[in-house]
Coordinates of C-alpha atoms in Angstrom, one line a residue:
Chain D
X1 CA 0.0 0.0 0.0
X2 CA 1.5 3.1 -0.9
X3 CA 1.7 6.0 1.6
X4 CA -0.3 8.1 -0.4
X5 CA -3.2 7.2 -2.4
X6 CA -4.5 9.5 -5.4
X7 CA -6.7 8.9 -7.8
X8 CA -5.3 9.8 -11.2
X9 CA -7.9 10.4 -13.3
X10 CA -8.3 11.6 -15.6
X11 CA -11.3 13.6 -14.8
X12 CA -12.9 15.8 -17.1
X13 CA -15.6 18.6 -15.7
X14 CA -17.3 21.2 -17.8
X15 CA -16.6 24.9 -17.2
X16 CA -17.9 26.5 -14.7
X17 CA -18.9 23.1 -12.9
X18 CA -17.1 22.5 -8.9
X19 CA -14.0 20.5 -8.7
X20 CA -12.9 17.8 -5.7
X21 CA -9.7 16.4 -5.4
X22 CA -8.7 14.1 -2.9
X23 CA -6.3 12.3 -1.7
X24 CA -5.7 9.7 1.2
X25 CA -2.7 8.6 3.5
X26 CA -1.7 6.6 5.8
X27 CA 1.4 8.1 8.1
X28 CA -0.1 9.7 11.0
X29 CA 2.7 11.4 11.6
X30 CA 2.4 13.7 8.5
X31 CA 2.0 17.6 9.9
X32 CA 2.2 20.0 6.6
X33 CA -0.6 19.2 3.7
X34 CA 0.3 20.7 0.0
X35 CA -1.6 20.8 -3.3
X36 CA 0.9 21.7 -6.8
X37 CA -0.3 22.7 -9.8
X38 CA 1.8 21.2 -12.6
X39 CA 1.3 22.3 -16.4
X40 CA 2.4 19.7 -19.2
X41 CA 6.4 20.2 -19.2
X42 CA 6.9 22.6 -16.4
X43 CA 7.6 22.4 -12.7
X44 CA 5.1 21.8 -9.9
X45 CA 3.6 25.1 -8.6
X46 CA 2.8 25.4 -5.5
X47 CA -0.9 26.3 -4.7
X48 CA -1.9 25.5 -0.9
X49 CA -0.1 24.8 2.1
X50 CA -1.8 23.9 5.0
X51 CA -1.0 22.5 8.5
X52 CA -2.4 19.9 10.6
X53 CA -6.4 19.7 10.1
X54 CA -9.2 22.1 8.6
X55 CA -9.8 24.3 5.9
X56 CA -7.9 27.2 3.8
X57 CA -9.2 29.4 1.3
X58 CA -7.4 31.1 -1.3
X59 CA -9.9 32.9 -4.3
X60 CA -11.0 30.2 -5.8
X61 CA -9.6 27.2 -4.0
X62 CA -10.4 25.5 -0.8
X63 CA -8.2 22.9 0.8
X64 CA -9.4 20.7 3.5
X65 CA -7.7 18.4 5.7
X66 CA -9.2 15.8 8.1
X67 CA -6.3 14.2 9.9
X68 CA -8.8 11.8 11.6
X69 CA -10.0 10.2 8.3
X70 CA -6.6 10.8 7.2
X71 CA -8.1 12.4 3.8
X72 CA -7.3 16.0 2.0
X73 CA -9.5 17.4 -0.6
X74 CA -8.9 20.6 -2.6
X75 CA -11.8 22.6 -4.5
X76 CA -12.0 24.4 -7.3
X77 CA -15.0 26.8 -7.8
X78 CA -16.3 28.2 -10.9
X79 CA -13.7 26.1 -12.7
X80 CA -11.9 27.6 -15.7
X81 CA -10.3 26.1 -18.9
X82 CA -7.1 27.2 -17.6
X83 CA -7.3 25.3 -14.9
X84 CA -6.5 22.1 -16.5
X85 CA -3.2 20.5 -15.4
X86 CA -2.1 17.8 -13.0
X87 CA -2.8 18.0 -9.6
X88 CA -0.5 17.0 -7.1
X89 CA -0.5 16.3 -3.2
X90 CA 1.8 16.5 -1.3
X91 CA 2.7 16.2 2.6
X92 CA 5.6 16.0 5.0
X93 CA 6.5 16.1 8.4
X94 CA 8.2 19.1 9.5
X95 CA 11.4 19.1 7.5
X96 CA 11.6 15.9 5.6
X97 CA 11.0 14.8 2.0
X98 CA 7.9 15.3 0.3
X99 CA 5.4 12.3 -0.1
X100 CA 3.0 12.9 -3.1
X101 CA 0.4 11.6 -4.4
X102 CA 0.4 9.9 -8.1
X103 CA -1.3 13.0 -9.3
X104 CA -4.6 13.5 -10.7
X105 CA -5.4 14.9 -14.6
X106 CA -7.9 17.4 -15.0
X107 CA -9.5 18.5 -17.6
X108 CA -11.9 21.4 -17.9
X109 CA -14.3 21.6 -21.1
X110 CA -15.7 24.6 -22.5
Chain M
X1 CA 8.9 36.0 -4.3
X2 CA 10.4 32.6 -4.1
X3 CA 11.1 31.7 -7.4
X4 CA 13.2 29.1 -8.8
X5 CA 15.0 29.0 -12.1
X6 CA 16.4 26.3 -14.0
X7 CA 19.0 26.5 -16.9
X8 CA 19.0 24.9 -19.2
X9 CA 15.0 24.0 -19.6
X10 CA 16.1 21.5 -22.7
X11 CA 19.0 19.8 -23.2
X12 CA 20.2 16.8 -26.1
X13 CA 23.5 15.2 -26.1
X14 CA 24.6 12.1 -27.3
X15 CA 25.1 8.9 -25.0
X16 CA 28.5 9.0 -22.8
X17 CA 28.5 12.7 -22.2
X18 CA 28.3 14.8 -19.2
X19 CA 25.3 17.0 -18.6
X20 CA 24.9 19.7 -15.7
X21 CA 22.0 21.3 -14.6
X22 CA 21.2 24.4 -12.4
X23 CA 18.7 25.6 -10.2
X24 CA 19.0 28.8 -8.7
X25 CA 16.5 30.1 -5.9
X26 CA 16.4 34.1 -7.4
X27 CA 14.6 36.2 -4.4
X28 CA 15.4 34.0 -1.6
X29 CA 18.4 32.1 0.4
X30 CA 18.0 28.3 -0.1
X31 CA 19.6 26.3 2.4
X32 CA 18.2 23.2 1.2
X33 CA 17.6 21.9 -2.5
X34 CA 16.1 18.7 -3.4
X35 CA 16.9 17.5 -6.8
X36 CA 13.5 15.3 -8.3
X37 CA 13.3 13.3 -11.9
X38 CA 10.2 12.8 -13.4
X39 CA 9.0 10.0 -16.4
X40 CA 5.7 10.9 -18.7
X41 CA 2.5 10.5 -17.0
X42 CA 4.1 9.6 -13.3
X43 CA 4.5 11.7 -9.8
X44 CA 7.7 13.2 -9.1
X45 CA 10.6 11.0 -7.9
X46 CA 13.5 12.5 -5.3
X47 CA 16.6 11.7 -6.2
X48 CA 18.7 13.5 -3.5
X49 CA 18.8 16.1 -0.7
X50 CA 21.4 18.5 -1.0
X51 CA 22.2 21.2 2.1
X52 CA 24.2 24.1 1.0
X53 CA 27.8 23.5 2.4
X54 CA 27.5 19.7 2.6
X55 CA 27.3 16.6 0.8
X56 CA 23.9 15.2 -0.8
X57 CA 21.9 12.9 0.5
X58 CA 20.9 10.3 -2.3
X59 CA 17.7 8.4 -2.0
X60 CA 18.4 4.5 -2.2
X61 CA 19.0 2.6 -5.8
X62 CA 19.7 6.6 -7.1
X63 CA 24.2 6.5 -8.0
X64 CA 25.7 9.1 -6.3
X65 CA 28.9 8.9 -8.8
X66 CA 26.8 8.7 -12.0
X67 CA 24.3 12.3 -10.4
X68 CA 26.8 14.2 -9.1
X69 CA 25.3 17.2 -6.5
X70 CA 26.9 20.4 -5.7
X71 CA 25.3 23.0 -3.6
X72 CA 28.0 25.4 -3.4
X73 CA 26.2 28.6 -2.4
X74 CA 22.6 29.2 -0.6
X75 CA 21.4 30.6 -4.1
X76 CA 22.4 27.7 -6.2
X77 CA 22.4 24.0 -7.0
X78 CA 24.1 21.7 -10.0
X79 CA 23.2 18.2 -10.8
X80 CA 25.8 16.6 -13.4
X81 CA 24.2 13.5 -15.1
X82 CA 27.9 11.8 -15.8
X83 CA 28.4 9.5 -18.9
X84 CA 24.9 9.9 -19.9
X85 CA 22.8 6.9 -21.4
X86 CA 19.4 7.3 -23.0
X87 CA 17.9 5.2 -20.4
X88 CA 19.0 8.5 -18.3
X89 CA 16.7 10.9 -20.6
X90 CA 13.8 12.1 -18.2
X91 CA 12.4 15.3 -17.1
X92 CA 14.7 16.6 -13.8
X93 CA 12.9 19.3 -11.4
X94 CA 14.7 20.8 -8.2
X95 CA 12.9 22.6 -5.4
X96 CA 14.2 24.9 -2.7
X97 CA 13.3 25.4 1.0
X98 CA 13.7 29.0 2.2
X99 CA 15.2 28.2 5.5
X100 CA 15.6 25.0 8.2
X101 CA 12.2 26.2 9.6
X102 CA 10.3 27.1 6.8
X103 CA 8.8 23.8 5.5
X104 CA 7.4 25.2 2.2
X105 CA 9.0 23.6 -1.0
X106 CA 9.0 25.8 -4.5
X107 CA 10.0 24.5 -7.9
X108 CA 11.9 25.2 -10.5
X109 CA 10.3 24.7 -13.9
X110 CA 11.9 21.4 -14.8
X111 CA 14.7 20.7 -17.2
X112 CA 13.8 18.2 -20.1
X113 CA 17.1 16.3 -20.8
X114 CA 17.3 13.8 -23.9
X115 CA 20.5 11.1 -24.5
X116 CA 20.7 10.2 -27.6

């Protein structure tokens, strides 16, 4: 079982329409919860960090973590074209490697 | 702010050369760099730790002599793919962390390396 479970798609949603990702894990000890953006042939970009459990908004993204169910979502409202990439998680403890997820394709239709 | 370059974004050379790569941190102090190789359609893959002023810490089954790591300066990191095979061709991201207690990892764009 790997430590982190994603689903990788691919998942096509029409514009407009409300995106969830989500991914599963199963070290406890994880502390710092991360969601990258990553375009075909570029570098992740980082687009939420959050820390231990609850939610963060920022415009039109919301990242939840439950550390009891040991699940992180992350939601896109009013979901544009542009918004179609890979999605990765991503979560650490304090100071060691990243663990991510396998990544998820999305793709928004106009 | 924290933005990471990469140079060069493509590179093709023909099997049995040597290949660096940089990644520079531009508006902030890096004192760790994490070196990452990537193959189509699959999640990111560390390769090695690097810590400005020491040696790199490989992950296991990645050669140490064959990716060499140098992390000379808290704004820059080189990874030399030595003797180069195509079996080496992949895309190869770094990321930097701003300081020991900042846990927040940004990337560099990714360079796109082909062996021939």
């Amino acid at each position: 079982q790997k430590e982190v479970e994603q689903d990788p798609g691919p998942l096509s949603v029409p514009e407009g329409a409300i995106v969830s990702l989500n991914c599963t894990y199963s070290n406890s000890a994880f502390q710092y919860f991360m969601w990258y953006r990553q375009y075909s042939r570029k570098g992740p970009e980082l687009l939420m960090y959050t820390y231990s459990s609850g939610n963060k908004e920022d415009g039109r993204f919301t990242a939840q973590v439950d550390k009891s169910s040991k699940y992180i979502s992350l939601f896109i409202r009013d979901s544009q074209p542009s918004d179609s990439a890979t999605y990765l998680c991503a979560m650490n403890r304090s100071g060691e490697k990243l663990t991510f997820g396998t990544g998820t394709r999305l793709t928004i239709i106009p | 702010g924290a933005v990471v370059s990469q140079h060069p974004s493509w590179v093709i050379c023909k099997s049995g050369t040597s290949v660096k790569i940089e990644c520079r941190s531009l508006d902030f102090q890096a004192t760790t760099m994490f070196w990452y190789r990537q193959f189509p359609k699959q999640s990111l893959m560390l390769m090695a730790t690097s810590n400005e002023g020491s040696k790199a810490t490989y992950e296991q089954g990645v050669e140490k002599d064959k990716f060499l790591i140098n992390h000379a300066s808290l704004t820059l990191s080189t990874l030399t793919v030595t003797s180069a095979h195509p079996e080496d061709s992949s895309f190869y991201i770094c990321s930097a962390r701003i300081t020991r207690g900042n846990n927040e990892q940004f990337f560099g764009p990714g360079t796109r390396l082909t062996v021939l």
